[in-house]
Amino acid sequence: MENLVEKLRKERGLNQDEFAEAIRVSRQTVSSIERGKYNPSLELAFTIADFFGKTIEEIFIHKGGTEDGKEKTD
Amino acid sequence: MEKKKLTEGIIFVAVGVVLMLAAFLTESVLDGIFSGFAGGALGVGIAIIIKYFRWLSPQNAEKYRKIEEQKDIAVHDELNIKLRDQSCRIVYKINFWILCLSMPAFSILGAMGVIKEYKIIVMYLFALLVAQVVLGCVVFNQLRKKYC
């Protein structure tokens, strides 16, 4: 799943290690989430959203959704 | 470092000493096994005690706290948990096939006269296979009851 985790993390000036420590996961998990290789659990998604002060939908782009939250129409 | 680690180390050393005494003071066929376990227990116990006193010093306390925190994160990290679960499932399947194929292999070797006591090996492998399958079903049902 595409997401804005890397972008938001860099805006905060954090490296992966610091961000991982802040949300209590391993650096490898952060890397996997940012590359879209791993979708976090609901609990972790909420933790990430709370950390950035955004909603889950604003950070994780679900299929059919777009970056600005508007629905794609065919 | 927690005091229970020191207790753990002392218990290991005590068990090692008891096994060592059992090995040297008695004359039995198990002397070799007692010596082996004694060596293992003593080694582990001494290592734990040395580690406890090393991490107790003030200059190491903060370093130790960070290491323990990293270990705690790694153990409870959800991706690591998922990977451990998946690897256990894969290993279960591989082990299942190893057991299934080992039984005819040992039976053939026994029939050819290569291994004399092949029947007991085949029976043990069969019991392991049955235990694995039955325990797998039992654990699955227990987990389903817990979550459903």
Coordinates of C-alpha atoms in Angstrom, one line a residue:
Chain A
M1 CA 0.0 0.0 0.0
E2 CA 1.3 3.4 -1.0
N3 CA 1.9 5.8 1.9
L4 CA 3.4 9.1 2.9
V5 CA 5.3 7.8 5.9
E6 CA 8.7 8.5 4.4
K7 CA 7.7 12.0 3.2
L8 CA 6.2 12.9 6.6
R9 CA 9.2 11.4 8.5
K10 CA 11.7 13.5 6.5
E11 CA 9.6 16.7 7.0
R12 CA 10.1 16.1 10.7
G13 CA 13.8 15.7 10.2
L14 CA 13.9 12.1 11.6
N15 CA 15.9 9.2 10.3
Q16 CA 14.4 5.7 10.2
D17 CA 16.1 4.7 13.5
E18 CA 14.7 7.7 15.4
F19 CA 11.2 7.2 13.9
A20 CA 11.3 3.5 14.7
E21 CA 12.2 4.2 18.3
A22 CA 9.5 6.8 18.6
I23 CA 6.8 4.4 17.5
R24 CA 8.4 1.3 19.2
V25 CA 9.1 -0.8 16.1
S26 CA 12.3 -2.1 14.5
R27 CA 14.0 0.0 11.8
Q28 CA 13.3 -2.8 9.3
T29 CA 9.6 -2.5 9.9
V30 CA 9.7 1.2 9.2
S31 CA 11.7 0.6 6.0
S32 CA 9.2 -2.1 4.9
I33 CA 6.3 0.2 5.5
E34 CA 7.9 3.1 3.6
R35 CA 8.6 0.9 0.6
G36 CA 5.1 -0.4 0.6
K37 CA 6.3 -4.0 1.2
Y38 CA 4.5 -4.3 4.5
N39 CA 1.1 -3.0 5.6
P40 CA 1.0 -2.1 9.3
S41 CA -1.6 -3.5 11.6
L42 CA -4.5 -1.2 12.5
E43 CA -2.9 -0.5 15.9
L44 CA 0.4 0.5 14.4
A45 CA -1.4 2.6 11.7
F46 CA -3.1 4.5 14.4
T47 CA 0.2 5.0 16.3
I48 CA 1.8 6.4 13.1
A49 CA -1.2 8.6 12.4
D50 CA -1.2 10.0 16.0
F51 CA 2.6 10.6 15.7
F52 CA 2.2 12.7 12.7
G53 CA -1.1 14.3 13.9
K54 CA -3.0 13.1 10.8
T55 CA -5.7 10.6 10.0
I56 CA -4.9 7.1 8.7
E57 CA -6.5 8.0 5.3
E58 CA -4.3 11.0 4.9
I59 CA -1.1 8.8 5.3
F60 CA -2.1 5.4 3.8
I61 CA -3.4 5.5 0.2
H62 CA -6.0 2.8 -0.3
K63 CA -6.6 1.5 -3.8
G64 CA -9.1 3.7 -5.6
G65 CA -8.1 6.6 -3.4
T66 CA -5.7 9.5 -4.4
E67 CA -3.2 11.4 -2.4
D68 CA -5.5 14.3 -1.7
G69 CA -8.3 12.0 -0.5
K70 CA -10.6 12.4 -3.4
E71 CA -12.0 9.2 -5.0
K72 CA -10.8 8.1 -8.4
T73 CA -13.6 7.9 -11.0
D74 CA -13.2 5.7 -14.1
Chain B
M1 CA 20.2 -5.4 35.2
E2 CA 17.5 -7.2 37.2
K3 CA 18.5 -9.2 40.3
K4 CA 16.6 -12.2 39.0
K5 CA 19.3 -12.6 36.3
L6 CA 21.9 -13.1 39.1
T7 CA 19.6 -15.7 40.8
E8 CA 19.3 -17.4 37.4
G9 CA 23.0 -17.6 37.1
I10 CA 23.5 -18.9 40.6
I11 CA 20.9 -21.6 40.0
F12 CA 22.7 -22.7 36.8
V13 CA 26.0 -22.9 38.6
A14 CA 24.4 -24.8 41.5
V15 CA 22.8 -27.3 39.1
G16 CA 26.2 -27.7 37.3
V17 CA 28.0 -28.4 40.6
V18 CA 25.4 -31.0 41.6
L19 CA 25.6 -32.7 38.2
M20 CA 29.4 -32.6 38.4
L21 CA 29.4 -34.2 41.8
A22 CA 26.9 -36.8 40.6
A23 CA 29.3 -37.6 37.7
F24 CA 32.5 -37.9 39.8
L25 CA 31.1 -39.5 43.0
T26 CA 28.9 -42.1 41.4
E27 CA 29.8 -45.0 39.1
S28 CA 27.0 -45.2 36.5
V29 CA 26.6 -45.4 32.8
L30 CA 25.2 -41.8 32.9
D31 CA 28.5 -40.3 34.1
G32 CA 29.2 -39.0 30.6
I33 CA 25.8 -37.3 30.2
F34 CA 26.1 -35.8 33.7
S35 CA 29.5 -34.4 32.9
G36 CA 28.2 -32.9 29.6
F37 CA 25.2 -31.3 31.3
A38 CA 27.4 -30.1 34.2
G39 CA 29.7 -28.4 31.8
G40 CA 26.8 -26.7 30.0
A41 CA 25.1 -25.5 33.2
L42 CA 28.3 -24.2 34.7
G43 CA 29.3 -22.4 31.5
V44 CA 25.9 -20.7 31.2
G45 CA 25.7 -19.9 34.9
I46 CA 29.2 -18.3 35.0
A47 CA 28.5 -16.3 31.8
I48 CA 25.2 -14.9 33.3
I49 CA 27.0 -13.9 36.6
I50 CA 29.8 -12.2 34.8
K51 CA 27.4 -10.4 32.5
Y52 CA 25.3 -9.3 35.6
F53 CA 28.3 -7.7 37.3
R54 CA 29.6 -6.1 34.1
W55 CA 26.3 -4.3 33.4
L56 CA 25.9 -3.3 37.1
S57 CA 28.7 -0.7 36.8
P58 CA 27.3 2.9 36.4
Q59 CA 29.1 3.6 33.1
N60 CA 27.4 0.5 31.5
A61 CA 23.9 1.0 33.0
E62 CA 22.7 3.4 30.3
K63 CA 24.2 1.3 27.5
Y64 CA 22.5 -1.8 29.0
R65 CA 19.2 0.0 29.3
K66 CA 19.3 0.9 25.6
I67 CA 20.3 -2.6 24.5
E68 CA 17.4 -4.1 26.6
E69 CA 15.0 -1.6 25.1
Q70 CA 16.1 -2.5 21.6
K71 CA 15.7 -6.2 22.4
D72 CA 12.2 -5.6 23.8
I73 CA 11.2 -3.7 20.6
A74 CA 12.6 -6.5 18.4
V75 CA 10.7 -9.2 20.3
H76 CA 7.4 -7.3 20.1
D77 CA 7.8 -5.8 16.7
E78 CA 4.8 -6.8 14.6
L79 CA 6.7 -7.6 11.4
N80 CA 9.1 -9.8 13.3
I81 CA 6.2 -11.6 14.9
K82 CA 4.5 -12.1 11.5
L83 CA 7.8 -13.4 10.0
R84 CA 8.4 -15.8 13.0
D85 CA 4.8 -17.2 12.6
Q86 CA 5.3 -17.7 8.8
S87 CA 8.7 -19.3 9.3
C88 CA 7.2 -21.7 11.9
R89 CA 4.5 -22.6 9.5
I90 CA 7.0 -23.3 6.7
V91 CA 9.2 -25.3 9.0
Y92 CA 6.2 -27.3 10.2
K93 CA 5.4 -28.3 6.6
I94 CA 9.0 -29.2 5.9
N95 CA 9.3 -31.2 9.1
F96 CA 6.0 -33.0 8.2
W97 CA 7.5 -34.2 4.9
I98 CA 10.9 -35.1 6.5
L99 CA 9.0 -37.4 8.9
C100 CA 6.8 -38.9 6.2
L101 CA 9.8 -39.7 4.0
S102 CA 12.1 -40.9 6.8
M103 CA 9.8 -43.7 7.8
P104 CA 10.0 -45.6 4.5
A105 CA 13.7 -44.7 4.2
F106 CA 14.5 -46.3 7.5
S107 CA 12.2 -49.3 6.7
I108 CA 14.0 -49.9 3.5
L109 CA 17.4 -49.6 5.2
G110 CA 16.2 -52.0 7.9
A111 CA 14.9 -54.5 5.4
M112 CA 18.3 -54.4 3.5
G113 CA 20.1 -55.1 6.8
V114 CA 21.9 -51.8 7.0
I115 CA 20.3 -50.7 10.3
K116 CA 19.5 -53.4 12.8
E117 CA 17.1 -51.6 15.2
Y118 CA 15.1 -49.9 12.5
K119 CA 11.7 -50.8 13.9
I120 CA 12.1 -48.7 17.0
I121 CA 13.3 -45.7 14.9
V122 CA 10.3 -46.1 12.5
M123 CA 7.9 -46.3 15.5
Y124 CA 9.4 -43.2 17.1
L125 CA 9.2 -41.3 13.8
F126 CA 5.5 -42.3 13.5
A127 CA 4.8 -41.2 17.0
L128 CA 6.5 -37.9 16.3
L129 CA 4.4 -37.4 13.2
V130 CA 1.1 -38.2 14.9
A131 CA 2.0 -35.9 17.9
Q132 CA 2.8 -33.1 15.5
V133 CA -0.5 -33.4 13.6
V134 CA -2.6 -33.9 16.8
L135 CA -0.9 -31.0 18.6
G136 CA -1.3 -28.8 15.6
C137 CA -5.0 -29.4 15.6
V138 CA -5.3 -29.0 19.4
V139 CA -3.4 -25.7 19.4
F140 CA -5.4 -24.4 16.4
N141 CA -8.7 -25.2 18.1
Q142 CA -7.6 -23.5 21.3
L143 CA -6.5 -20.4 19.4
R144 CA -9.8 -20.4 17.5
K145 CA -11.8 -20.6 20.8
K146 CA -9.7 -17.7 22.1
Y147 CA -10.3 -15.4 19.2
C148 CA -13.8 -16.4 18.0

